[in-house]
Amino acid sequence: MSDKQNRQFRPLPVPNVELAGLFGARQDAICNSTATTLLDRCVEAGMIKAIDVDQPSPGIVIPLQTWSGSTQMFWDSDLGKSIETIAYSLYRRPNAELEARADAIIDMYERMQEKDGYLNAWFQRVQPGRRWTNLRDHHELYCAGHLIEAAVAYYQATGKRKLLDIMSRFADYMITVFGHDEGQLRGYCGHEEVELALVKLARVTGEKKYLDLAKYFIDERGQEPHFFTDEALRDGRDPKNFVQKTYEYSQSHLPVRDQAKVVGHAVRAMYLYSGMADIATEYNDDTLTAALEALWDDLTTKQMYVTGGIGPAASNEGFTDYYDLPNESAYAETCASVGLVFWANRMLGRGPNRRYADIMEVALYNGAMAGLSQDGKTFFYENPLESAGKHHRWTWHHCPCCPPNIARLLASVGSYMYAAADNEIAVHLYGESKARVPLAGGLTVQLSQTTRYPWDGAIRFDVSPDRAAKFALSLRIPEWADGATLAINGAPVDLAPITVDGYARIEREWQAGDHVDLTLPLIPRTLFANPKVRQDAGRAALMRGPLVYCVETTDNGHDLNGISLSSNPASAKTTEIAALEGAVALDVAVTRETADWGSDLYRTTPPKGTPSTARFVPYHLWDNREPGEMLVWVRADQLRHGA
């Protein structure tokens, strides 16, 4: 472990990576539409009035629910994520009008901030006497976390410190409120988020005190006597009388190092594990890493959809039983897959490892990216793997957490592609891009990727250090990439002896003009589910590279459950679809049941099947054309495992 303990990989700042290709197109849509759309809809919802101290308090706009709160309590987080998205979009494409609107909101927050540093629209303007009285339910620290993330992003993108200074003052105040000293609260937030945000704040300011506060929140969680029980009693509430009836909902049922099963609200879990992974990296904490590895295995081997979607149930927006993965009713919230990308990326902080990066890629391309339409104007909250034709993107939501979450992820995705340690560059994700990577000793490396990935598996890296220097370049070889090849300056390299934890680690003296060619064969493949996943029995899913594929009515007509795979899809014909920005579709040989059923509901003779072809398109692009049915898991009556 000693080598791993000293390897700390941190993601590149967003401004250090310039994207083209598929991710670049998504970022252009965010610049063209989403960033402004988010702000416009925040205004329409009344969020700006809520923070404008020059106007009367709007009061309770969204009524209180059974949990004694309102989604209006989260408005600061929606504005925070929207400002974060705007920040990333401004780096890619300056927009003076949008920047001025963001500056005006930041000015309002500055005017609203209390002298002691406290900042929260709800608890200053709607329920001013209720500050810090119900951390279990009321999202105070969660809102602070999203505003901190916005502050860091806005500072990095524009150089403007105002929001960063505002949130630093709030974080300084938190340090006085929370802790073990007399008069302090031994508390933490019911909805985790502030932990990972404080790590970002520490990294950008260089102030270790913010790391220490994040570590405190993580270490304190789930300890006995239980803070949420004591808090409820102090507030005159019955600690057993709350909506979810279990501390598993907020992952506070046990101290975090004792947790081995992923439970509760999916987004909260992902944010907690992300913060834990950051603290494990910053403090070289093997006890946190060990707990996270157990939780990772629990999630990815028993509770995750093939798309990287997580949390099958609407009732708790989260986890149920092992292998309970229904398709049509899947909740699989966009925010949860975004959170899985966050967690996976942070698990790479202690060194490149394919087991995390492969899942990060799947969750990003499928579970998360499906949440934003091609034009950047409409959104999915839930992401089912089957639809009878009634599930479509919407323009806004009473709890609009997903639109700015997927937008800020895609607008900052360059920082998830690359990470740097003192003398090593890790490439976790592939896509047309240029990265500026600082290494130890003042060395800067310009790294360019030329590729059409994920549509084509040929990837060229041009490596240009500002002086000749020895360092390592680690390139992920996905588990599915059978037959991958590597060449350095045109000379083939045997992957086997240099592959460590699924990454080809190339350590050498690099100089300007060096280039590496990596080829990842994108052969369509069939996936079968564990038989314990009863909803997928007798069915199969198709993948090509990191992409999950589905069938839609648009290409295949109705009655998609009448389609059955009849041969291995490895030889499927590929076609570029102009309406989907050149995405690669798969035309696959299938058997299709003929419409000879008549008016019978049941009968003794099986349906007849005829050979046919079905068109599969990337799942993240479904519902971007004509509305209709959709199906990921298609019947595989004629296929045996491994056929």
Coordinates of C-alpha atoms in Angstrom, one line a residue, residues 126-643:
V126 CA -39.2 32.5 5.1
Q127 CA -38.5 30.8 8.4
P128 CA -35.8 33.0 10.0
G129 CA -36.3 31.4 13.5
R130 CA -35.6 27.8 12.3
R131 CA -31.9 28.0 11.4
W132 CA -30.0 24.7 12.2
T133 CA -33.1 23.2 13.9
N134 CA -33.8 20.3 11.4
L135 CA -30.6 19.2 9.6
R136 CA -32.2 15.8 9.0
D137 CA -34.8 17.1 6.6
H138 CA -34.2 20.7 5.6
H139 CA -31.1 20.7 3.4
E140 CA -29.3 23.7 4.9
L141 CA -25.8 22.4 4.4
Y142 CA -26.7 20.8 1.1
C143 CA -27.7 24.2 -0.3
A144 CA -24.5 25.6 1.1
G145 CA -22.5 22.9 -0.7
H146 CA -24.0 23.7 -4.1
L147 CA -23.3 27.4 -3.6
I148 CA -19.7 26.5 -2.7
E149 CA -19.3 24.5 -5.8
A150 CA -20.7 27.3 -7.8
A151 CA -18.3 29.7 -6.2
V152 CA -15.3 27.6 -7.0
A153 CA -16.4 27.1 -10.6
Y154 CA -17.2 30.8 -11.1
Y155 CA -13.8 31.9 -9.7
Q156 CA -12.0 29.4 -12.0
A157 CA -13.9 30.4 -15.1
T158 CA -14.0 34.2 -14.6
G159 CA -11.4 35.1 -12.0
K160 CA -14.1 36.8 -10.0
R161 CA -13.7 36.1 -6.2
K162 CA -17.0 37.6 -4.9
L163 CA -19.0 34.4 -4.6
L164 CA -15.8 32.5 -3.4
D165 CA -15.3 35.1 -0.7
I166 CA -19.0 34.9 0.3
M167 CA -19.0 31.1 0.6
S168 CA -15.6 31.1 2.4
R169 CA -17.1 33.4 5.0
F170 CA -20.1 31.0 5.3
A171 CA -17.7 28.0 5.6
D172 CA -15.7 29.8 8.3
Y173 CA -18.9 30.3 10.2
M174 CA -19.8 26.6 9.9
I175 CA -16.4 25.8 11.5
T176 CA -17.6 27.7 14.6
V177 CA -21.1 26.1 14.6
F178 CA -20.1 22.4 14.2
G179 CA -17.7 20.4 16.3
H180 CA -17.1 18.7 19.6
D181 CA -16.5 21.9 21.7
E182 CA -19.0 23.2 24.2
G183 CA -21.9 25.0 22.5
Q184 CA -21.2 23.4 19.1
L185 CA -23.6 21.1 17.2
R186 CA -22.3 17.6 16.7
G187 CA -24.3 17.5 13.5
Y188 CA -24.2 16.9 9.8
C189 CA -26.6 17.3 6.9
G190 CA -29.5 14.8 6.1
H191 CA -28.7 15.3 2.4
E192 CA -25.0 14.9 1.9
E193 CA -23.2 17.3 -0.5
V194 CA -21.3 19.9 1.6
E195 CA -18.6 17.3 2.2
L196 CA -17.4 17.1 -1.4
A197 CA -17.9 20.9 -1.8
L198 CA -15.7 21.7 1.1
V199 CA -12.9 19.6 -0.5
K200 CA -13.2 21.7 -3.7
L201 CA -13.1 24.9 -1.6
A202 CA -10.0 23.6 0.2
R203 CA -8.2 22.8 -3.0
V204 CA -8.9 26.2 -4.6
T205 CA -8.1 28.3 -1.5
G206 CA -5.3 26.1 -0.1
E207 CA -7.0 26.2 3.3
K208 CA -6.8 22.9 5.1
K209 CA -9.5 24.0 7.6
Y210 CA -12.1 23.3 5.0
L211 CA -10.8 19.7 4.5
D212 CA -10.9 19.3 8.3
L213 CA -14.6 20.3 8.4
A214 CA -15.5 17.9 5.6
K215 CA -13.7 15.1 7.4
Y216 CA -15.6 16.1 10.6
F217 CA -18.9 15.7 8.8
I218 CA -17.9 12.3 7.4
D219 CA -16.5 11.0 10.7
E220 CA -19.5 12.2 12.8
R221 CA -22.1 10.6 10.5
G222 CA -24.0 7.8 12.2
Q223 CA -22.3 8.0 15.5
E224 CA -24.2 7.4 18.7
P225 CA -25.9 9.0 20.5
H226 CA -27.6 9.8 17.1
F227 CA -27.6 13.5 16.3
F228 CA -30.9 13.4 14.4
T229 CA -32.6 11.8 17.4
D230 CA -31.2 14.4 19.8
E231 CA -32.0 17.2 17.3
A232 CA -35.7 16.1 17.0
L233 CA -36.1 15.9 20.8
R234 CA -34.6 19.4 21.2
D235 CA -37.0 20.7 18.6
G236 CA -40.0 19.1 20.2
R237 CA -40.4 16.5 17.5
D238 CA -40.9 12.7 17.8
P239 CA -37.7 11.3 16.4
K240 CA -39.5 8.2 15.1
N241 CA -42.2 10.2 13.3
F242 CA -40.6 11.1 10.0
V243 CA -41.5 10.2 6.4
Q244 CA -38.9 7.5 5.7
K245 CA -38.8 6.0 9.2
T246 CA -35.2 4.9 8.9
Y247 CA -31.8 6.5 9.1
E248 CA -30.8 4.3 6.2
Y249 CA -32.5 6.8 4.0
S250 CA -29.7 9.3 4.7
Q251 CA -26.9 6.7 5.2
S252 CA -26.7 7.8 8.8
H253 CA -27.7 4.4 10.3
L254 CA -24.1 3.5 11.0
P255 CA -20.7 5.2 11.1
V256 CA -19.5 5.4 7.5
R257 CA -16.6 3.0 8.0
D258 CA -19.0 0.3 9.2
Q259 CA -21.3 0.6 6.2
A260 CA -21.0 -2.3 3.6
K261 CA -24.4 -2.2 1.9
V262 CA -25.6 0.7 -0.3
V263 CA -29.0 1.8 1.1
G264 CA -31.4 4.7 1.1
H265 CA -31.8 7.7 -1.2
A266 CA -29.5 7.1 -4.2
V267 CA -28.3 10.7 -4.7
R268 CA -27.5 11.2 -1.1
A269 CA -25.5 8.0 -1.1
M270 CA -23.5 9.0 -4.1
Y271 CA -22.6 12.4 -2.7
L272 CA -21.6 10.9 0.6
Y273 CA -19.3 8.3 -1.0
S274 CA -17.9 11.1 -3.2
G275 CA -16.9 13.1 -0.2
M276 CA -15.5 10.0 1.6
A277 CA -13.4 9.2 -1.5
D278 CA -12.0 12.8 -1.6
I279 CA -11.1 12.7 2.1
A280 CA -9.6 9.2 1.6
T281 CA -7.3 10.7 -1.1
E282 CA -6.5 13.9 0.8
Y283 CA -5.7 12.1 4.2
N284 CA -4.4 8.8 2.7
D285 CA -7.1 7.2 4.8
D286 CA -7.2 3.4 4.0
T287 CA -10.1 2.9 6.4
L288 CA -12.3 5.0 4.3
T289 CA -11.0 3.4 1.1
A290 CA -11.7 -0.1 2.4
A291 CA -15.3 0.9 3.2
L292 CA -15.8 2.5 -0.2
E293 CA -14.4 -0.6 -2.0
A294 CA -17.0 -2.8 -0.2
L295 CA -19.8 -0.4 -1.0
W296 CA -18.7 -0.2 -4.6
D297 CA -18.8 -4.0 -5.0
D298 CA -22.3 -4.0 -3.4
L299 CA -23.6 -1.4 -5.8
T300 CA -22.1 -2.6 -9.0
T301 CA -22.7 -6.4 -8.6
K302 CA -26.2 -6.3 -7.1
Q303 CA -28.0 -2.9 -7.5
M304 CA -27.0 -1.2 -10.8
Y305 CA -28.8 -1.1 -14.1
V306 CA -26.8 -1.9 -17.2
T307 CA -27.0 1.8 -18.1
G308 CA -25.3 2.9 -14.9
G309 CA -28.7 3.9 -13.6
I310 CA -29.2 3.4 -9.9
G311 CA -32.1 3.6 -7.4
P312 CA -35.1 1.6 -8.9
A313 CA -37.8 2.9 -6.6
A314 CA -39.7 6.2 -6.6
S315 CA -40.9 5.7 -3.0
N316 CA -37.5 6.6 -1.6
E317 CA -35.8 7.8 -4.8
G318 CA -33.4 5.0 -4.0
F319 CA -32.5 1.4 -3.3
T320 CA -34.7 -1.5 -2.5
D321 CA -33.6 -5.2 -2.6
Y322 CA -30.7 -6.9 -4.3
Y323 CA -31.3 -7.7 -8.0
D324 CA -34.6 -5.6 -8.0
L325 CA -34.1 -3.8 -11.3
P326 CA -37.5 -3.3 -13.0
N327 CA -37.3 -1.7 -16.4
E328 CA -40.5 0.2 -17.2
S329 CA -40.9 1.6 -13.6
A330 CA -37.2 2.3 -13.1
Y331 CA -36.7 5.5 -11.2
A332 CA -32.9 5.7 -12.0
E333 CA -32.8 9.4 -11.4
T334 CA -30.5 11.4 -13.6
C335 CA -29.0 13.0 -10.5
A336 CA -28.1 9.5 -9.2
S337 CA -26.1 8.6 -12.3
V338 CA -24.5 12.0 -12.2
G339 CA -23.6 11.2 -8.6
L340 CA -22.2 7.8 -9.6
V341 CA -19.9 9.6 -12.0
F342 CA -18.8 11.9 -9.2
W343 CA -18.0 8.9 -6.9
A344 CA -16.3 6.8 -9.6
N345 CA -14.1 9.7 -10.5
R346 CA -13.1 10.3 -6.9
M347 CA -12.3 6.6 -6.4
L348 CA -9.6 7.2 -9.0
G349 CA -7.9 9.7 -6.7
R350 CA -5.6 7.1 -5.3
G351 CA -4.6 5.7 -8.6
P352 CA -6.0 4.7 -12.0
N353 CA -8.1 1.6 -11.8
R354 CA -10.4 0.3 -14.6
R355 CA -13.0 -1.1 -12.2
Y356 CA -14.0 2.5 -11.4
A357 CA -13.3 4.2 -14.7
D358 CA -15.3 1.7 -16.8
I359 CA -18.4 2.3 -14.6
M360 CA -17.8 6.0 -14.7
E361 CA -17.9 5.9 -18.4
V362 CA -21.1 3.8 -18.6
A363 CA -22.9 5.9 -16.1
L364 CA -21.8 9.1 -17.9
Y365 CA -22.8 8.1 -21.4
N366 CA -26.0 6.3 -20.6
G367 CA -27.5 6.8 -17.1
A368 CA -26.6 10.5 -16.9
M369 CA -26.4 11.9 -20.5
A370 CA -29.9 10.6 -21.3
G371 CA -31.1 13.3 -18.9
L372 CA -30.5 16.1 -21.4
S373 CA -32.0 16.4 -24.9
Q374 CA -29.8 17.0 -27.9
D375 CA -30.9 20.6 -28.1
G376 CA -30.2 21.2 -24.4
K377 CA -33.7 22.4 -23.7
T378 CA -35.6 19.4 -22.1
F379 CA -34.8 16.9 -19.4
F380 CA -35.4 13.5 -17.9
Y381 CA -35.8 13.1 -14.1
E382 CA -36.4 9.3 -14.3
N383 CA -34.6 7.1 -16.8
P384 CA -36.5 3.9 -17.4
L385 CA -35.1 1.1 -19.6
E386 CA -38.5 0.5 -21.2
S387 CA -41.3 2.8 -22.2
A388 CA -44.8 2.1 -23.7
G389 CA -44.5 5.6 -25.3
K390 CA -45.7 7.8 -22.5
H391 CA -42.4 8.8 -21.0
H392 CA -40.9 12.0 -22.4
R393 CA -38.6 14.8 -21.4
W394 CA -40.1 17.8 -19.6
T395 CA -39.2 21.5 -19.6
W396 CA -39.1 21.9 -15.8
H397 CA -40.0 20.1 -12.5
H398 CA -41.3 21.0 -9.1
C399 CA -38.0 19.7 -7.8
P400 CA -35.6 20.8 -10.6
C401 CA -32.4 19.2 -9.3
C402 CA -31.7 17.2 -12.4
P403 CA -31.5 19.8 -15.2
P404 CA -28.6 21.8 -13.7
N405 CA -26.9 18.7 -12.4
I406 CA -26.6 17.0 -15.8
A407 CA -25.7 20.3 -17.4
R408 CA -22.9 21.1 -14.9
L409 CA -21.5 17.6 -15.3
L410 CA -21.4 17.7 -19.1
A411 CA -20.2 21.3 -19.1
S412 CA -17.2 20.2 -16.9
V413 CA -16.7 16.7 -18.3
G414 CA -13.2 17.5 -19.4
S415 CA -12.1 17.4 -15.7
Y416 CA -13.4 13.8 -15.5
M417 CA -11.3 12.8 -18.5
Y418 CA -7.9 13.6 -17.1
A419 CA -6.2 13.5 -13.8
A420 CA -2.6 14.3 -12.7
A421 CA -0.3 13.2 -9.9
D422 CA 3.2 14.5 -9.4
N423 CA 4.8 12.5 -12.3
E424 CA 1.9 10.8 -14.0
I425 CA -1.0 11.7 -16.2
A426 CA -4.1 9.4 -16.2
V427 CA -6.5 9.4 -19.1
H428 CA -9.8 8.0 -17.8
L429 CA -12.1 8.9 -20.7
Y430 CA -11.6 9.3 -24.4
G431 CA -12.9 12.0 -26.7
E432 CA -11.6 14.7 -29.1
S433 CA -9.8 17.2 -26.7
K434 CA -6.8 19.2 -25.8
A435 CA -5.5 19.2 -22.2
R436 CA -3.0 21.3 -20.4
V437 CA -1.5 19.2 -17.6
P438 CA 0.7 20.6 -14.8
L439 CA 3.1 18.1 -13.2
A440 CA 5.8 18.3 -10.5
G441 CA 8.7 20.6 -10.9
G442 CA 6.9 23.2 -13.0
L443 CA 6.5 20.9 -15.9
T444 CA 3.5 21.4 -18.2
V445 CA 2.4 18.9 -20.7
Q446 CA 0.1 19.6 -23.7
L447 CA -1.9 16.5 -24.4
S448 CA -4.1 16.3 -27.5
Q449 CA -6.6 13.5 -28.3
T450 CA -7.6 13.1 -31.9
T451 CA -10.5 10.7 -32.2
R452 CA -14.2 10.1 -33.2
Y453 CA -14.7 8.0 -30.0
P454 CA -17.3 6.7 -29.0
W455 CA -18.3 6.2 -32.7
D456 CA -14.8 5.0 -33.7
G457 CA -12.1 3.3 -31.6
A458 CA -9.0 4.9 -33.1
I459 CA -7.4 7.4 -30.7
R460 CA -4.2 9.4 -31.3
F461 CA -2.4 11.2 -28.5
D462 CA 0.1 14.0 -29.3
V463 CA 2.3 14.5 -26.2
S464 CA 4.1 17.8 -25.9
P465 CA 5.9 18.6 -22.7
D466 CA 7.4 22.1 -22.5
R467 CA 10.8 20.4 -22.0
A468 CA 12.0 16.8 -22.4
A469 CA 11.1 15.0 -19.2
K470 CA 10.4 11.6 -17.7
F471 CA 6.8 10.9 -16.5
A472 CA 4.1 8.3 -17.0
L473 CA 1.1 8.4 -19.2
S474 CA -1.6 5.9 -18.2
L475 CA -4.3 5.0 -20.7
R476 CA -7.4 3.0 -19.7
I477 CA -8.0 -0.2 -21.6
P478 CA -11.7 -0.9 -21.1
E479 CA -12.6 -4.4 -20.0
W480 CA -14.7 -4.9 -23.2
A481 CA -11.8 -3.8 -25.5
D482 CA -10.6 -7.3 -26.6
G483 CA -7.8 -6.9 -29.1
A484 CA -6.8 -3.4 -28.1
T485 CA -3.5 -2.3 -29.6
L486 CA -1.0 0.4 -28.7
A487 CA 1.9 2.0 -30.6
I488 CA 4.4 4.7 -29.6
N489 CA 5.8 6.9 -32.4
G490 CA 4.5 4.2 -34.8
A491 CA 6.2 1.3 -33.0
P492 CA 3.8 -1.4 -31.6
V493 CA 3.9 -2.0 -27.9
D494 CA 2.9 -5.2 -26.1
L495 CA 0.1 -4.2 -23.7
A496 CA 0.3 -7.1 -21.3
P497 CA 3.5 -6.2 -19.4
I498 CA 2.7 -2.5 -19.0
T499 CA -1.0 -2.9 -18.0
V500 CA -1.6 -2.2 -14.3
D501 CA -5.2 -2.3 -12.9
G502 CA -6.5 -2.0 -16.5
Y503 CA -4.4 0.9 -17.5
A504 CA -1.5 0.9 -20.0
R505 CA 1.2 2.7 -18.0
I506 CA 3.8 4.2 -20.4
E507 CA 6.7 5.6 -18.4
R508 CA 9.5 7.1 -20.5
E509 CA 11.4 10.2 -21.4
W510 CA 8.9 12.2 -23.4
Q511 CA 9.6 15.1 -25.8
A512 CA 7.6 17.3 -28.1
G513 CA 6.5 15.5 -31.2
D514 CA 5.9 12.1 -29.4
H515 CA 2.6 10.5 -30.2
V516 CA 0.7 7.4 -29.1
D517 CA -1.9 5.5 -31.1
L518 CA -4.5 3.5 -29.1
T519 CA -7.1 1.3 -30.9
L520 CA -10.1 0.0 -29.0
P521 CA -12.2 -2.4 -31.1
L522 CA -15.8 -1.3 -31.0
I523 CA -17.4 -4.7 -31.6
P524 CA -21.2 -4.9 -30.7
R525 CA -21.7 -7.3 -27.9
T526 CA -24.6 -9.0 -26.1
L527 CA -25.1 -8.7 -22.4
F528 CA -27.2 -11.1 -20.3
A529 CA -28.4 -10.3 -16.8
N530 CA -27.8 -12.5 -13.7
P531 CA -30.8 -14.9 -13.5
K532 CA -31.7 -13.3 -10.1
V533 CA -32.7 -10.1 -12.1
R534 CA -36.1 -11.6 -12.8
Q535 CA -37.2 -8.7 -15.0
D536 CA -34.5 -9.5 -17.6
A537 CA -35.0 -13.3 -17.8
G538 CA -34.8 -14.5 -21.3
R539 CA -33.6 -11.1 -22.6
A540 CA -30.4 -9.5 -23.7
A541 CA -29.0 -6.0 -24.0
L542 CA -26.7 -4.7 -26.7
M543 CA -23.6 -2.6 -26.2
R544 CA -21.0 -1.1 -28.5
G545 CA -18.0 0.3 -26.6
P546 CA -19.4 2.2 -23.6
L547 CA -22.8 2.8 -25.1
V548 CA -26.0 0.8 -24.3
Y549 CA -28.3 0.5 -27.2
C550 CA -32.1 0.4 -27.5
V551 CA -34.9 0.0 -30.0
E552 CA -37.5 2.7 -30.6
T553 CA -40.8 2.9 -32.5
T554 CA -39.3 5.5 -34.8
D555 CA -37.1 2.9 -36.5
N556 CA -38.9 -0.3 -35.8
G557 CA -42.7 0.3 -35.6
H558 CA -44.8 -0.8 -32.6
D559 CA -44.8 -3.9 -30.5
L560 CA -41.1 -3.9 -29.7
N561 CA -41.5 -6.9 -27.4
G562 CA -42.1 -8.9 -30.6
I563 CA -38.5 -8.5 -31.5
S564 CA -36.1 -11.3 -30.6
L565 CA -32.3 -11.4 -31.3
S566 CA -31.6 -14.3 -33.7
S567 CA -27.8 -14.0 -34.1
N568 CA -24.7 -12.6 -32.4
P569 CA -24.7 -8.8 -33.1
A570 CA -20.9 -8.6 -33.5
S571 CA -21.4 -8.5 -37.3
A572 CA -24.2 -5.9 -37.1
K573 CA -24.2 -3.3 -39.9
T574 CA -23.4 0.2 -38.6
T575 CA -25.2 3.3 -40.0
E576 CA -24.7 6.9 -39.1
I577 CA -28.0 8.7 -38.3
A578 CA -28.0 12.3 -39.4
A579 CA -30.9 13.2 -37.2
L580 CA -28.9 12.1 -34.2
E581 CA -25.8 14.2 -35.0
G582 CA -24.0 11.3 -36.8
A583 CA -24.5 8.8 -34.0
V584 CA -23.8 5.2 -35.0
A585 CA -26.9 2.9 -35.1
L586 CA -26.7 -0.9 -35.3
D587 CA -28.8 -2.9 -37.8
V588 CA -29.2 -6.3 -36.2
A589 CA -30.6 -9.6 -37.5
V590 CA -33.7 -10.5 -35.4
T591 CA -36.8 -12.6 -35.6
R592 CA -40.1 -10.7 -35.5
E593 CA -43.4 -12.1 -34.5
T594 CA -45.9 -11.7 -37.2
A595 CA -49.2 -9.9 -36.5
D596 CA -51.3 -13.1 -36.8
W597 CA -52.8 -13.0 -33.3
G598 CA -56.2 -11.6 -34.2
S599 CA -58.4 -10.7 -31.3
D600 CA -57.3 -13.5 -29.0
L601 CA -55.8 -12.6 -25.7
Y602 CA -54.5 -16.1 -25.1
R603 CA -54.2 -19.2 -27.3
T604 CA -52.6 -22.6 -27.4
T605 CA -50.3 -22.1 -30.5
P606 CA -47.2 -19.9 -30.3
P607 CA -46.8 -16.9 -32.5
K608 CA -45.0 -17.2 -35.8
G609 CA -41.7 -15.4 -36.3
T610 CA -40.2 -14.2 -39.5
P611 CA -36.6 -13.0 -40.1
S612 CA -36.1 -9.3 -40.0
T613 CA -33.7 -6.5 -39.1
A614 CA -34.1 -4.2 -36.1
R615 CA -32.3 -0.8 -35.7
F616 CA -30.7 -0.1 -32.4
V617 CA -29.7 3.4 -31.4
P618 CA -27.7 4.7 -28.4
Y619 CA -29.9 4.8 -25.3
H620 CA -28.8 8.3 -24.3
L621 CA -30.3 9.6 -27.5
W622 CA -33.8 8.0 -27.2
D623 CA -36.8 10.3 -27.3
N624 CA -35.0 12.9 -29.4
R625 CA -37.0 12.2 -32.5
E626 CA -40.6 11.2 -32.9
P627 CA -42.2 10.0 -29.6
G628 CA -42.9 6.3 -29.2
E629 CA -42.0 3.1 -27.4
M630 CA -38.5 2.2 -26.3
L631 CA -36.8 -1.0 -25.1
V632 CA -33.3 -1.9 -23.9
W633 CA -33.7 -5.5 -22.9
V634 CA -35.0 -7.4 -26.0
R635 CA -35.9 -11.0 -26.1
A636 CA -33.1 -13.5 -26.9
D637 CA -35.1 -16.7 -27.4
Q638 CA -32.7 -18.1 -30.0
L639 CA -29.4 -17.0 -28.3
R640 CA -27.6 -19.1 -25.8
H641 CA -25.1 -17.5 -23.4
G642 CA -21.9 -16.8 -25.3
A643 CA -23.5 -17.4 -28.7

